[in-house]
PDB file of C-alpha atoms in Angstrom:
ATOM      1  CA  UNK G  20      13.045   9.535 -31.996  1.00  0.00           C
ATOM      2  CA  UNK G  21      10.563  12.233 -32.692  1.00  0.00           C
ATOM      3  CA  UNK G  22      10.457  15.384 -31.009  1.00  0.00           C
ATOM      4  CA  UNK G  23      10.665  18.841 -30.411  1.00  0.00           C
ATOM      5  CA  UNK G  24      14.002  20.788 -30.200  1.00  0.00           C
ATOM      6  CA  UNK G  25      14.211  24.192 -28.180  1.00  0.00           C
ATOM      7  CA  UNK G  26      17.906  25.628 -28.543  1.00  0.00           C
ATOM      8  CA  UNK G  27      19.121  27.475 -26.520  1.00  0.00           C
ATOM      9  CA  UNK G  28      18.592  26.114 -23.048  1.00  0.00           C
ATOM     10  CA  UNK G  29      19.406  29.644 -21.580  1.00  0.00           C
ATOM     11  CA  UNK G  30      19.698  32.934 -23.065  1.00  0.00           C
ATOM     12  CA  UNK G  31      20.964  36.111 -21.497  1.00  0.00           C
ATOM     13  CA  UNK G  32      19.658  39.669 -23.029  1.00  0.00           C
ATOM     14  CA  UNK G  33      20.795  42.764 -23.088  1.00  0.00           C
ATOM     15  CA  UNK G  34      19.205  46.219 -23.013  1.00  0.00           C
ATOM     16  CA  UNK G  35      17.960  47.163 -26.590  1.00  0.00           C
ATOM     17  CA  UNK G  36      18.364  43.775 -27.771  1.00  0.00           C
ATOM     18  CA  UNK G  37      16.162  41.778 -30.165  1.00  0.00           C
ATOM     19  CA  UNK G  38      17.060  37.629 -29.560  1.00  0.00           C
ATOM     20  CA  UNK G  39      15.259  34.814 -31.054  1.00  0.00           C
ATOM     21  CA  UNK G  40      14.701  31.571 -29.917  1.00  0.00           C
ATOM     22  CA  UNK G  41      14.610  28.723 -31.862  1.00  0.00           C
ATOM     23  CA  UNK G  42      11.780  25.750 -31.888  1.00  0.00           C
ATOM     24  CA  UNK G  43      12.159  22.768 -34.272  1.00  0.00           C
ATOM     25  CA  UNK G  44       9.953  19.683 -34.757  1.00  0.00           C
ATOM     26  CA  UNK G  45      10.199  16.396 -36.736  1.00  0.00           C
ATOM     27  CA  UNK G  46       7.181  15.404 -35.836  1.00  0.00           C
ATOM     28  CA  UNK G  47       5.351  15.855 -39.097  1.00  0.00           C
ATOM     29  CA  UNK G  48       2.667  18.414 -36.756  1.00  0.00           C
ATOM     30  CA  UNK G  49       0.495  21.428 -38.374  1.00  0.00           C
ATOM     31  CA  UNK G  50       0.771  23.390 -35.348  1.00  0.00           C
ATOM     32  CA  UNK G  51       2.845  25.167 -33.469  1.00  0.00           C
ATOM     33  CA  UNK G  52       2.783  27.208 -30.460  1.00  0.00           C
ATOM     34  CA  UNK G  53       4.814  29.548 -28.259  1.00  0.00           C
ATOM     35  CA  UNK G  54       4.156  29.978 -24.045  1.00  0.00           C
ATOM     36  CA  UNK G  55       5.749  31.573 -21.640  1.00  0.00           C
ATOM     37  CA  UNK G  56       5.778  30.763 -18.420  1.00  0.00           C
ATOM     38  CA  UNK G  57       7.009  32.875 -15.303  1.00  0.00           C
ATOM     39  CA  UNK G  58       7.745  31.570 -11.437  1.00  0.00           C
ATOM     40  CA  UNK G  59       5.055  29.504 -10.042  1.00  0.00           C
ATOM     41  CA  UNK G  60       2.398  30.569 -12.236  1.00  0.00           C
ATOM     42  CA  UNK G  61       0.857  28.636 -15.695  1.00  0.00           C
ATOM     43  CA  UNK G  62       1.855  29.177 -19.311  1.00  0.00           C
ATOM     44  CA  UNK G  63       0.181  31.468 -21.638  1.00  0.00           C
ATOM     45  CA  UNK G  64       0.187  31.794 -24.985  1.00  0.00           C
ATOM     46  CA  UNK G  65       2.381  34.120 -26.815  1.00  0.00           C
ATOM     47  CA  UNK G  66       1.506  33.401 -30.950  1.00  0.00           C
ATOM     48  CA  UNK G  67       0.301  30.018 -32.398  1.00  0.00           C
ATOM     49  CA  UNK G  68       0.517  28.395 -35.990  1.00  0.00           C
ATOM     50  CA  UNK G  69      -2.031  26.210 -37.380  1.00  0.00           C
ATOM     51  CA  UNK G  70      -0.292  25.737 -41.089  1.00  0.00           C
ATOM     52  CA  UNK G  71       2.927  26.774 -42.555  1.00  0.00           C
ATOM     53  CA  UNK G  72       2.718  30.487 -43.255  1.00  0.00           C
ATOM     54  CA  UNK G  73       0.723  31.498 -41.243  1.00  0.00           C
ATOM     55  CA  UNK G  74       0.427  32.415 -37.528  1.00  0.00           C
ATOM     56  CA  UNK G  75      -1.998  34.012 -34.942  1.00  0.00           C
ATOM     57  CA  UNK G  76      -1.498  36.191 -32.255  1.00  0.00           C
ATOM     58  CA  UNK G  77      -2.340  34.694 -28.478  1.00  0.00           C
ATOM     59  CA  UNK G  78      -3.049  36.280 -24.913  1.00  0.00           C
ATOM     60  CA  UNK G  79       0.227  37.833 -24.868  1.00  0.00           C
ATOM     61  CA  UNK G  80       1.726  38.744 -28.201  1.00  0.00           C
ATOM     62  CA  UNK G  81       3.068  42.234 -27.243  1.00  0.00           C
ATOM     63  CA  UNK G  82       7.130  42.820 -27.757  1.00  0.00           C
ATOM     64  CA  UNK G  83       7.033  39.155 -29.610  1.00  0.00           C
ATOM     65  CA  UNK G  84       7.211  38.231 -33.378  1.00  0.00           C
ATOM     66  CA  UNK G  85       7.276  34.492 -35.319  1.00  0.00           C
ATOM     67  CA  UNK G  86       7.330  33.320 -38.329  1.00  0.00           C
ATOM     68  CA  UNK G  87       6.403  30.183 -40.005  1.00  0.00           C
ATOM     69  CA  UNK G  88       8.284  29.353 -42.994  1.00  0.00           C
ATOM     70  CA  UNK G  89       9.034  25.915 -42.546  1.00  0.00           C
ATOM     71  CA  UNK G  90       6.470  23.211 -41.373  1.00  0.00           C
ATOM     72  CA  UNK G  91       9.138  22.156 -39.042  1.00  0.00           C
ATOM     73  CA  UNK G  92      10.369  25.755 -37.538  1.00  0.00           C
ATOM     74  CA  UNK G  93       8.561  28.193 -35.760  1.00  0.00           C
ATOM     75  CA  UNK G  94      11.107  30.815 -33.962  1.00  0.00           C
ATOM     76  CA  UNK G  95      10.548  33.391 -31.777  1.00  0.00           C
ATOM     77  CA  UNK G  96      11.584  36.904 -31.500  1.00  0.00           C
ATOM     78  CA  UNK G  97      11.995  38.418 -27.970  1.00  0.00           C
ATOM     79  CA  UNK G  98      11.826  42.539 -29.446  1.00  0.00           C
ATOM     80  CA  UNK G  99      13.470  45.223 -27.173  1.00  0.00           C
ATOM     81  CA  UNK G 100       9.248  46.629 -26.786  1.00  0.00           C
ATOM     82  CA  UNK G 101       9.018  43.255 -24.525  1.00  0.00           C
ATOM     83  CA  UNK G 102       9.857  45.406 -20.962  1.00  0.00           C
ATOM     84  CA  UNK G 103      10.049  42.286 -19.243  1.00  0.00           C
ATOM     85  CA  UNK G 104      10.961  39.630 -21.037  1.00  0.00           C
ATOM     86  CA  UNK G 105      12.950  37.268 -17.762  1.00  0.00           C
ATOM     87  CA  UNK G 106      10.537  33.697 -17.925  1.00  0.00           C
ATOM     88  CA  UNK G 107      10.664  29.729 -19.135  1.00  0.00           C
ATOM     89  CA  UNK G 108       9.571  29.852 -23.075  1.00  0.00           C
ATOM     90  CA  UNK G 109       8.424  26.596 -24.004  1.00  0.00           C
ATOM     91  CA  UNK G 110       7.125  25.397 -27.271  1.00  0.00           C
ATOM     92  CA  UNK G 111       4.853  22.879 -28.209  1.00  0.00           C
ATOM     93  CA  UNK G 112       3.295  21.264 -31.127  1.00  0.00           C
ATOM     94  CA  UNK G 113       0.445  19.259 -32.433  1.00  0.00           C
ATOM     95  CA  UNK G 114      -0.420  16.872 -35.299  1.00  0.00           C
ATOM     96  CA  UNK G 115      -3.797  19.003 -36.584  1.00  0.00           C
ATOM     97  CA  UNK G 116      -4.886  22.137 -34.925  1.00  0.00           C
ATOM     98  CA  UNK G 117      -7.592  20.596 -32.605  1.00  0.00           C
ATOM     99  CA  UNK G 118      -8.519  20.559 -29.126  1.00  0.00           C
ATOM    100  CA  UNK G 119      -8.509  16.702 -29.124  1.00  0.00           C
ATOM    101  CA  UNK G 120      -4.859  16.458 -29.550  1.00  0.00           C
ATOM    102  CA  UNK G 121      -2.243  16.435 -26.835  1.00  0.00           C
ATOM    103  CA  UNK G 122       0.610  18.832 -26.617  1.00  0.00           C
ATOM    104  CA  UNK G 123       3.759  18.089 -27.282  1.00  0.00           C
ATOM    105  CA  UNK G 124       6.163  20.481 -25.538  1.00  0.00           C
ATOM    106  CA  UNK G 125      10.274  21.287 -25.544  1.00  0.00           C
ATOM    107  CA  UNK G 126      12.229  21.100 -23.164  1.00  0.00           C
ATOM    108  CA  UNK G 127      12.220  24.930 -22.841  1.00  0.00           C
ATOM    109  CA  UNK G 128      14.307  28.165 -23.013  1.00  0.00           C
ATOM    110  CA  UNK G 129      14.988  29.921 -19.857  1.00  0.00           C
ATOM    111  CA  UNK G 130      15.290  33.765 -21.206  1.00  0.00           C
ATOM    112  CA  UNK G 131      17.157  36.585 -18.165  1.00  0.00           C
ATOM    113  CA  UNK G 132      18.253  40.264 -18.688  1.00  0.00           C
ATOM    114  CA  UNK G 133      21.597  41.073 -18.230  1.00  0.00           C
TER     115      UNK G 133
ATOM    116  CA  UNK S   5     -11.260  32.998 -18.805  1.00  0.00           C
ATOM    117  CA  UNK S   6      -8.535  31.272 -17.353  1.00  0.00           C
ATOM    118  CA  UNK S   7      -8.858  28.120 -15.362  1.00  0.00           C
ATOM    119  CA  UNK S   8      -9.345  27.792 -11.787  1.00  0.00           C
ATOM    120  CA  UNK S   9      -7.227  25.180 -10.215  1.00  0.00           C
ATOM    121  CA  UNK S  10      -8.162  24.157  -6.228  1.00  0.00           C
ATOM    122  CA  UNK S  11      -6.342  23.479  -4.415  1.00  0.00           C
ATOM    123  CA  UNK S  12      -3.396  25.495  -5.165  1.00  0.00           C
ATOM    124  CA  UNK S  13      -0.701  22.587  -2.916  1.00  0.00           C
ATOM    125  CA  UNK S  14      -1.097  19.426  -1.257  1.00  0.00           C
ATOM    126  CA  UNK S  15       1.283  17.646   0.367  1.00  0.00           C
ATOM    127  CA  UNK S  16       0.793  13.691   0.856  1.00  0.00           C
ATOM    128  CA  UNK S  17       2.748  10.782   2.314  1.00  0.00           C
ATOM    129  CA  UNK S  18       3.164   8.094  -0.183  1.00  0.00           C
ATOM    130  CA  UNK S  19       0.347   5.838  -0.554  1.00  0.00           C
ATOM    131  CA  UNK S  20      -2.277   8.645  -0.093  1.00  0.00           C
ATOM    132  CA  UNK S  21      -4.659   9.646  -1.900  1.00  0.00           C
ATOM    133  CA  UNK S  22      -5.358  13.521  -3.583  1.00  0.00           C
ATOM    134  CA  UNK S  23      -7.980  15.235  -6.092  1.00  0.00           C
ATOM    135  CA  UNK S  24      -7.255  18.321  -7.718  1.00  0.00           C
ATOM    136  CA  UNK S  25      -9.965  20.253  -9.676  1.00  0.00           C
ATOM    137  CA  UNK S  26     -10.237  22.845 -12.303  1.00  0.00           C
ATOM    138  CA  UNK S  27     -13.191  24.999 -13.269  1.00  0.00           C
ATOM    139  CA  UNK S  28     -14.107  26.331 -15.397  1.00  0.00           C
ATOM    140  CA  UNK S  29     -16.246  29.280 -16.510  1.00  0.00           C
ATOM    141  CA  UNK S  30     -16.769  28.938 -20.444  1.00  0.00           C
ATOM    142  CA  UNK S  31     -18.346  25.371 -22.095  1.00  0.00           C
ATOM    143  CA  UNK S  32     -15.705  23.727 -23.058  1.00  0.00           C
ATOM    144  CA  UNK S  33     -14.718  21.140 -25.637  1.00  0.00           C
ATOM    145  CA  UNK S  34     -12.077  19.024 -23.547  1.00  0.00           C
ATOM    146  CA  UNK S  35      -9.461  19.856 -20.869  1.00  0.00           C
ATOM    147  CA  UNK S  36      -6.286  18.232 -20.843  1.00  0.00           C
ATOM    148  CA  UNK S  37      -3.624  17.187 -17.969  1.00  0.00           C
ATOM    149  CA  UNK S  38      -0.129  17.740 -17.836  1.00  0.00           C
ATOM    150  CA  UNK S  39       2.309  17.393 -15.161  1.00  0.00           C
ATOM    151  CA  UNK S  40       5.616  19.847 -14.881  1.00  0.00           C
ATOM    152  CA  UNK S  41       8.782  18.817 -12.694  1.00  0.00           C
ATOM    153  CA  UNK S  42      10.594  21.462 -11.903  1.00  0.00           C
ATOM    154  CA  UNK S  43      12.567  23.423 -14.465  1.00  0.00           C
ATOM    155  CA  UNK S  44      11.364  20.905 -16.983  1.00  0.00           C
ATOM    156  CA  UNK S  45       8.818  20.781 -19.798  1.00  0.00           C
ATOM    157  CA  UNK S  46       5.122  19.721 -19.020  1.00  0.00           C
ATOM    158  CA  UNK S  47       4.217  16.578 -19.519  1.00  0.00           C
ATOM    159  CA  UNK S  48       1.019  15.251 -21.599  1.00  0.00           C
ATOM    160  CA  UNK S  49      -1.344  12.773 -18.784  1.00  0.00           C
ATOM    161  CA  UNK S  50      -5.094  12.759 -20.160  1.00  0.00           C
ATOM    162  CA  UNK S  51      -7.596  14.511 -22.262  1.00  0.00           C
ATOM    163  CA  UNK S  52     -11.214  14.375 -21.801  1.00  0.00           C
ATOM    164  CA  UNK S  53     -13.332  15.545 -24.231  1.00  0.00           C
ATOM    165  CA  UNK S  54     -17.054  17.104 -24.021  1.00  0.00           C
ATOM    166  CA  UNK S  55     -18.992  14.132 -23.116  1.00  0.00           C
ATOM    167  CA  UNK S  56     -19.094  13.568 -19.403  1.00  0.00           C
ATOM    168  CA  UNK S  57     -16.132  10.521 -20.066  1.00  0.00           C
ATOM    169  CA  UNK S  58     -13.778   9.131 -17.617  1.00  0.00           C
ATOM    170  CA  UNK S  59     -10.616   7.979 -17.997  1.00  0.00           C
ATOM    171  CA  UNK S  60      -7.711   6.505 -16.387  1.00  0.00           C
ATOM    172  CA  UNK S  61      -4.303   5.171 -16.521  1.00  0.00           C
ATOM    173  CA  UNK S  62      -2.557   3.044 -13.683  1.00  0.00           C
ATOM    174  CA  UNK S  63      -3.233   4.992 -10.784  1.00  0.00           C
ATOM    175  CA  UNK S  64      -3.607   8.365 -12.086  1.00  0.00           C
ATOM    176  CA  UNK S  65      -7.567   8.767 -13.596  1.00  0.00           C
ATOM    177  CA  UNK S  66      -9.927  12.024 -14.368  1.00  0.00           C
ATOM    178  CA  UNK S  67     -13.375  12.819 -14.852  1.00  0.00           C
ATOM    179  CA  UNK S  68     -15.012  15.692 -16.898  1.00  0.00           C
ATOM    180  CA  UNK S  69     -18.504  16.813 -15.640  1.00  0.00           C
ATOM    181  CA  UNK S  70     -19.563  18.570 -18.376  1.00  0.00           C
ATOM    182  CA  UNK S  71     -22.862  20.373 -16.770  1.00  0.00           C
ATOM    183  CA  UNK S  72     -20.512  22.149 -13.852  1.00  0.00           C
ATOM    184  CA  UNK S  73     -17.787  22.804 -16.625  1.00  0.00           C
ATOM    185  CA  UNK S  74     -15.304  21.118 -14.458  1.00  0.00           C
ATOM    186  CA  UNK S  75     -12.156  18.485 -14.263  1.00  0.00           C
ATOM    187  CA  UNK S  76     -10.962  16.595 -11.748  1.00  0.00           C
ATOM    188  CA  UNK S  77      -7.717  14.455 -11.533  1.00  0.00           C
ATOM    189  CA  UNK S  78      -7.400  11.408  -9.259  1.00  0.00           C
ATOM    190  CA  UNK S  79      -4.225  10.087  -8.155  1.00  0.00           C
ATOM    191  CA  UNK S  80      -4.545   7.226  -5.754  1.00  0.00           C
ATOM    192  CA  UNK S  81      -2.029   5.269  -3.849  1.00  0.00           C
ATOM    193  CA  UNK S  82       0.919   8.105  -4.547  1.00  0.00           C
ATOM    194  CA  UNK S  83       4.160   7.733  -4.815  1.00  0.00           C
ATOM    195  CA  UNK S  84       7.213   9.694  -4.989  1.00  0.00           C
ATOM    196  CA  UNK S  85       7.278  10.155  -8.658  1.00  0.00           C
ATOM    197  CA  UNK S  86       3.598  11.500  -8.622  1.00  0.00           C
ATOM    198  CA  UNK S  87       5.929  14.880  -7.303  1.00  0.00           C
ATOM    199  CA  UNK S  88       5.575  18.341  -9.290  1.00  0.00           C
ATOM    200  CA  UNK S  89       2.661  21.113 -10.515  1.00  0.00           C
ATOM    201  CA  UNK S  90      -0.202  19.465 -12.414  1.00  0.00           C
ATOM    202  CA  UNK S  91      -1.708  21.998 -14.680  1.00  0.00           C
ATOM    203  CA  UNK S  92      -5.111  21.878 -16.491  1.00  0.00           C
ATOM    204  CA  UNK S  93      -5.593  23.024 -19.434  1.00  0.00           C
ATOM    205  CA  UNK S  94      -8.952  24.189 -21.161  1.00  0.00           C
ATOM    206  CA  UNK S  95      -9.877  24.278 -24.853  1.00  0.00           C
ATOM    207  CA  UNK S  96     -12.962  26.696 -25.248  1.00  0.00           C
ATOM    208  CA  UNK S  97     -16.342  25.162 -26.876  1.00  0.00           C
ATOM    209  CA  UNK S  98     -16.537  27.168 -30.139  1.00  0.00           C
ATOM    210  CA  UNK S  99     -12.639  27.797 -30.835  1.00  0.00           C
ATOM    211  CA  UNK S 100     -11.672  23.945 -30.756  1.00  0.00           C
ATOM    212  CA  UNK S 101     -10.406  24.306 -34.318  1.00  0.00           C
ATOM    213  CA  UNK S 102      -7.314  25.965 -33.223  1.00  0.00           C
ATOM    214  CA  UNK S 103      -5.624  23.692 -30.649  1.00  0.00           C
ATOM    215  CA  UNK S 104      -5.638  26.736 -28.673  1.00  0.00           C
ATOM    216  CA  UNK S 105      -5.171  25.804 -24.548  1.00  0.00           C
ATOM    217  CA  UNK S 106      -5.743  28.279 -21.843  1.00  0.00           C
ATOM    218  CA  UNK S 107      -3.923  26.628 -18.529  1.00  0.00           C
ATOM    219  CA  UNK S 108      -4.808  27.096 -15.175  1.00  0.00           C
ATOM    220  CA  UNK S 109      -2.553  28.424 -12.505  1.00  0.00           C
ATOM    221  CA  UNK S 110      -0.777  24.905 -11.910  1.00  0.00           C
ATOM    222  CA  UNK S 111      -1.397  22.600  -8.253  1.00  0.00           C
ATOM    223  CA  UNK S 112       1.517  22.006  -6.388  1.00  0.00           C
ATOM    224  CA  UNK S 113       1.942  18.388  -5.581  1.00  0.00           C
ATOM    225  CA  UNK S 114       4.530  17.018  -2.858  1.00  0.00           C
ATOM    226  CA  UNK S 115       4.598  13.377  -1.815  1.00  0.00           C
ATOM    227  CA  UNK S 116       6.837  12.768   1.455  1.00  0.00           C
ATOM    228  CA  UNK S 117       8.643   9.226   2.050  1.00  0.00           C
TER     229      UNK S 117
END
């Protein structure tokens, strides 16, 4: 079955500490995105990709970096500039980058400070 | 920008009836529906697109009234499974070629036995 593929399902930082999370598809999708989403509130947008190689920043793109090498991969960097980086990342894709199309999300990865 | 969701929980007995809304305060060019469980990834419901359209599935429908720049989600005869935060989510009239969503705040829903 097709989906999306978040690894890994938690992640503990330390101080100083650059981590990336990883977000595959084999969906065949153009786009990619990256929320985060902390307790009890919605998700916003960290970066979003509407073609390989290339990448846009979103509401909240401080402390973060992607890339987009692969049609299929779009990781994220948590940077040690991201003060407070404790939330729910989820990823999600679609098949073109339009509003008419419904995302498709992971199943998430749940990011703490040690 | 973002979203206004009303009203923030509702708690039902099963069998009732609930609305939520969202509004919001750009024209938009369709607002979608998703519905998180807790701890777990949202998950897609409806999108209604610029147009005033209705739609529905089962038990669970929405409307879009594109003059008032507002959604609302129906969900009639709940049941249990109908538990978790529904969040809307806007794409902006003018910026629709990105995919880009800006979600509201999320509505708490609990249906009691």
């Amino acid at each position: 079955d097709g989906g999306i593929t978040q690894s890994p399902k938690y992640l503990f930082r330390k101080e100083g500490q650059n981590v990336t999370l990883s977000c595959e598809q084999n969906l065949n999708h153009d786009a990619m995105y990256w929320y985060r989403q902390d307790p009890g509130q919605g998700l916003r947008l960290i970066y979003y990709s509407q073609i390989v190689n290339d990448f846009q920043k979103g509401d909240i793109a401080e402390g973060y970096s992607v890339s987009r090498e692969k049609k299929e991969s779009f990781p994220l960097t948590v940077t040690s500039a991201q003060k407070n980086p404790t939330a729910f990342y989820l990823c999600a894709s679609t098949r073109t980058p339009r509003g008419n199309q419904p995302q498709h999300f992971g199943d998430g990865t749940r990011l703490s400070i040690l | 920008q973002q979203p206004v969701q009303s009203p923030q929980a509702v708690i039902l007995r099963e069998g009732e009836d609930a609305v939520i809304n969202c509004s919001s305060s750009k024209a938009l060019y369709s607002v979608h529906w998703y519905r998180q469980k807790h701890g777990e990834a949202p998950v897609f419901l409806m999108i209604l697109l610029k147009g005033g359209e209705q739609k529905g599935h089962e038990k669970i429908s929405a409307s879009f009234n594109e003059k008032k720049q507002q959604s609302s989600l129906y969900l009639t005869a709940s049941q249990l499974s109908y538990s978790g935060t529904y969040f809307c989510g806007t794409d902006i009239l003018g910026a629709s070629n990105t995919g880009k969503l800006i979600f509201g705040q999320g509505t708490t829903l609990q249906v009691k036995p």
